mmCIF file of C-alpha atoms in Angstrom:
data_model
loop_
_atom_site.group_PDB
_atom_site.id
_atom_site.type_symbol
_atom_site.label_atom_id
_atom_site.label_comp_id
_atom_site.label_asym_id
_atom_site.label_seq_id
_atom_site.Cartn_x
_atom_site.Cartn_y
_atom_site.Cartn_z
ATOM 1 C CA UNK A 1 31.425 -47.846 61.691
ATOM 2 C CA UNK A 2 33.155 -48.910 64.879
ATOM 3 C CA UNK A 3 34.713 -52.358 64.669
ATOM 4 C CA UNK A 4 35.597 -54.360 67.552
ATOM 5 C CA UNK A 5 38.302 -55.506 68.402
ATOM 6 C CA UNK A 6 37.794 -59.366 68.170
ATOM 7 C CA UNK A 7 35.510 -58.348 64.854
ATOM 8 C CA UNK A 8 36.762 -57.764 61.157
ATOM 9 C CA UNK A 9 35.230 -55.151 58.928
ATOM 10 C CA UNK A 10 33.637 -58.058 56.971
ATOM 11 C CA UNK A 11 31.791 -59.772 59.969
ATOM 12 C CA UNK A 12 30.633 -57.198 61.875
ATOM 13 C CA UNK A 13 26.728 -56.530 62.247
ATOM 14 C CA UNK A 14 26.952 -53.563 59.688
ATOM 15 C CA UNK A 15 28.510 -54.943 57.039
ATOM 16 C CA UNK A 16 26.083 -58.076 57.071
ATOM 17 C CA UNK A 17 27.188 -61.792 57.286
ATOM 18 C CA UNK A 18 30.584 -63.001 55.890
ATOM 19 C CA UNK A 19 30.608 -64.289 52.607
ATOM 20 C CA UNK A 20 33.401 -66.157 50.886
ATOM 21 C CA UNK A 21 34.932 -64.620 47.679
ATOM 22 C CA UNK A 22 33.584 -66.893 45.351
ATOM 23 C CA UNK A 23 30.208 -66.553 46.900
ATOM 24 C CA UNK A 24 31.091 -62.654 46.649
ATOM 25 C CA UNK A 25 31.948 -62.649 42.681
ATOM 26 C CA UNK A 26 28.795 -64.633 41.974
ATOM 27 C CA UNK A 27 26.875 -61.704 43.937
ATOM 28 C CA UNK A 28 28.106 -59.117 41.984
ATOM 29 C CA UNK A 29 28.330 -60.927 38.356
ATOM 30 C CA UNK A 30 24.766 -61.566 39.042
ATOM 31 C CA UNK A 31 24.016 -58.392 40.199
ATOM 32 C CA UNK A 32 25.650 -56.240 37.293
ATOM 33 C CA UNK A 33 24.170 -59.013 34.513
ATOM 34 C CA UNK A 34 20.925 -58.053 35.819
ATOM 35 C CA UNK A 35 21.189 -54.329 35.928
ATOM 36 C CA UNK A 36 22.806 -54.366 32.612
ATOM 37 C CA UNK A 37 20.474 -56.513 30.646
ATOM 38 C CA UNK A 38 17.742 -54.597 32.307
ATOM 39 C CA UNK A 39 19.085 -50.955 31.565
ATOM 40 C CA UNK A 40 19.448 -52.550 28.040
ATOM 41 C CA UNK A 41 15.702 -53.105 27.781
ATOM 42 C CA UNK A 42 14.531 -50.331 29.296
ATOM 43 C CA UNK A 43 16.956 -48.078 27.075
ATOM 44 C CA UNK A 44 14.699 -49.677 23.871
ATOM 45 C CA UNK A 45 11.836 -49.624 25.335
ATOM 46 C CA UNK A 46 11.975 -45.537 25.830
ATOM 47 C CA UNK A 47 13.869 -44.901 22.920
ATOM 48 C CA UNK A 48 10.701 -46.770 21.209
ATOM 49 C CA UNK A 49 12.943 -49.564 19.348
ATOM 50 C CA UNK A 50 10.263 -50.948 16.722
ATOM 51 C CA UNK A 51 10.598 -54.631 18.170
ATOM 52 C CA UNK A 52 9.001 -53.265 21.303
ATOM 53 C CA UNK A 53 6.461 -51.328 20.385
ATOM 54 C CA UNK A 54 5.528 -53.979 18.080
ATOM 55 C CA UNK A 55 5.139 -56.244 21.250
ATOM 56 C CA UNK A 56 3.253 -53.875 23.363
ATOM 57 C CA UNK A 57 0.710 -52.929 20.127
ATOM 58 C CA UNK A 58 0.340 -56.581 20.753
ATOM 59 C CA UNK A 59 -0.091 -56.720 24.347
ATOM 60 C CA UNK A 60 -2.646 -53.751 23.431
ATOM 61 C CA UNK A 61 -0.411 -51.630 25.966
ATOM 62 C CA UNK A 62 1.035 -49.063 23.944
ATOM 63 C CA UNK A 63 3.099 -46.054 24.671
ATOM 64 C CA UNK A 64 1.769 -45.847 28.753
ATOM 65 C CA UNK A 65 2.661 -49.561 29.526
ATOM 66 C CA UNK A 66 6.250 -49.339 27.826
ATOM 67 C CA UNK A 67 6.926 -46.135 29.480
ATOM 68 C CA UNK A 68 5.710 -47.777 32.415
ATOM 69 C CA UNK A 69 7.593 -50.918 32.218
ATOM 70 C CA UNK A 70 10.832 -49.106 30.950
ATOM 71 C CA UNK A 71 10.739 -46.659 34.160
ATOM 72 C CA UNK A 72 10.394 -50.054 36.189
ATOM 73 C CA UNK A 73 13.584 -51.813 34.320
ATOM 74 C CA UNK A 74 15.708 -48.608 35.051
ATOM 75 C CA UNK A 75 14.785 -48.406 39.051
ATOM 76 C CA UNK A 76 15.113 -52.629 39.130
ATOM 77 C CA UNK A 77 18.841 -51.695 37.816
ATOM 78 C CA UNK A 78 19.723 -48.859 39.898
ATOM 79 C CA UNK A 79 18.273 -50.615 42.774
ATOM 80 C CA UNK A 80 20.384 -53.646 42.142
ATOM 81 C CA UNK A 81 23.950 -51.681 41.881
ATOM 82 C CA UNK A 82 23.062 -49.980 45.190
ATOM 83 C CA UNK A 83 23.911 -52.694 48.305
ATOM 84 C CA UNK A 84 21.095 -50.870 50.764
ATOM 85 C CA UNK A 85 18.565 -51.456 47.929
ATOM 86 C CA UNK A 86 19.478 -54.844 46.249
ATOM 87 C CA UNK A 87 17.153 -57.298 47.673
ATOM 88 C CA UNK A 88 14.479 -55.071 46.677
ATOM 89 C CA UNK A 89 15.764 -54.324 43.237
ATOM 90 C CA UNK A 90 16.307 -58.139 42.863
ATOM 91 C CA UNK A 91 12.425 -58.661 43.952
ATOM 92 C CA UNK A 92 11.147 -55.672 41.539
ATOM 93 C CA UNK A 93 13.243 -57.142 38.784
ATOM 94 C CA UNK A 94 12.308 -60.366 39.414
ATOM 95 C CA UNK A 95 8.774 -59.422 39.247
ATOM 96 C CA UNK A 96 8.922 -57.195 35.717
ATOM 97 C CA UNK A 97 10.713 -60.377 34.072
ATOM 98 C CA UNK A 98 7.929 -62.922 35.199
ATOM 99 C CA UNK A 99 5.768 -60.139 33.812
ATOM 100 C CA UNK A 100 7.864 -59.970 30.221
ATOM 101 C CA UNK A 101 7.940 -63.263 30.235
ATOM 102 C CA UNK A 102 3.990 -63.970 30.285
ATOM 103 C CA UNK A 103 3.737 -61.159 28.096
ATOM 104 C CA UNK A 104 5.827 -62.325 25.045
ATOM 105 C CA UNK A 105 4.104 -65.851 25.640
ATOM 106 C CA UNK A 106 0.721 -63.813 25.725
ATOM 107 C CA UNK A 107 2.081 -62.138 22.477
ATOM 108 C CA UNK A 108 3.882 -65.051 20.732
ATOM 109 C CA UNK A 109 6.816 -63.106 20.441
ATOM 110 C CA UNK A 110 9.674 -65.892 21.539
ATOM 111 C CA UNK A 111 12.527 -63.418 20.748
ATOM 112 C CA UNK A 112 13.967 -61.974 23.162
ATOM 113 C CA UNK A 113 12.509 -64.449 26.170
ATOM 114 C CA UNK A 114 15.464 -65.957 26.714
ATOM 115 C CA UNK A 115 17.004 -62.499 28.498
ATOM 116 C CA UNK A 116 14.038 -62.531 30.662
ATOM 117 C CA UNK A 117 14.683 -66.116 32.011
ATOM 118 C CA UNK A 118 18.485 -65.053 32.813
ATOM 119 C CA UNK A 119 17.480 -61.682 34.724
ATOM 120 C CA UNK A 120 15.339 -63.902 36.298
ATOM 121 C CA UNK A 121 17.633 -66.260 37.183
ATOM 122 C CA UNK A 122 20.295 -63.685 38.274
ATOM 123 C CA UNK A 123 17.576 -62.296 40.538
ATOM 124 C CA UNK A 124 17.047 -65.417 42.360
ATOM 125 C CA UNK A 125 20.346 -65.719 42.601
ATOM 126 C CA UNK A 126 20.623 -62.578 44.096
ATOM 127 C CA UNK A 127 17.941 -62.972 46.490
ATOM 128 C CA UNK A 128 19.302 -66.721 47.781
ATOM 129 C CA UNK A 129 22.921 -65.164 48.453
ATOM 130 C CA UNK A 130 21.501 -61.872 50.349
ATOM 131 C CA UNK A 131 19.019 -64.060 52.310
ATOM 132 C CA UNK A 132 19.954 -63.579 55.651
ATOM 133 C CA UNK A 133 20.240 -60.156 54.969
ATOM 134 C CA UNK A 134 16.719 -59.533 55.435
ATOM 135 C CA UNK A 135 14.210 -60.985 57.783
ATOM 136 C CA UNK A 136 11.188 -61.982 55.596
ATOM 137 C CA UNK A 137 13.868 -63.069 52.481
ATOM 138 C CA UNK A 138 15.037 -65.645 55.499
ATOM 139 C CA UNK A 139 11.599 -66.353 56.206
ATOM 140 C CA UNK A 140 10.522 -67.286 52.352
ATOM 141 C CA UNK A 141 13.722 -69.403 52.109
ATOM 142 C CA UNK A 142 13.419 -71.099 55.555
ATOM 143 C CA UNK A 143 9.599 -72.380 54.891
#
């Protein structure tokens, strides 16, 4: 990356808009909250914890659908760590907890919601701070 000479690493076009260090931290606590509760999930869900197969006998969705929403948590989380791929981690993770979150009110199973609503949470988060990173997040915030 070639800087300018009136430019700093932080500002140029490459690097994205400047952010201030708080707004930074927030980012990144957000970020890594995410990706951890979310690698937490998916690690029970494909290591077939009891509580969640319980729920997806429930949801009338078991093995494929855990397998299937474990695989999703995992690539929401890696996505999220990586900066070319966060705002689309943050959407895909934002999408599976709205997802877990009708499902365990589908299922009746209130334990455990409450980590849905903060990945959520941290994904929005995510997405509002990285706005003007990408055109149609800037665009959906801007309406």
């Amino acid at each position: 990356m070639t800087v300018k000479p009136h430019e700093t690493p932080a500002s140029s076009p490459a690097a994205g808009p400047a952010r201030s260090p708080g707004t930074v931290v927030l980012l990144w606590v957000a970020k890594l909250l995410a990706a951890g509760i979310l690698g937490y999930a998916a690690f029970l869900k494909l290591l077939s914890h009891q509580a969640e197969i319980d729920l997806f006998t429930q949801l009338g969705w078991e093995p494929h659908g855990r397998y299937l929403i474990g695989g999703l948590e995992i690539l929401a989380a890696l996505m999220l760590i990586v900066p070319q791929s966060t705002i689309y981690g943050a959407f895909l993770g934002l999408g599976v907890m709205l997802g877990a979150i009708i499902g365990h009110l589908t299922a009746f199973q209130l334990a455990g919601i409450q980590f849905a609503l903060l990945v959520a949470a941290a994904c929005v988060t995510v997405l509002y701070i990285r706005r003007n990173d990408a055109e149609f997040i800037r665009n959906l915030w801007d309406r």
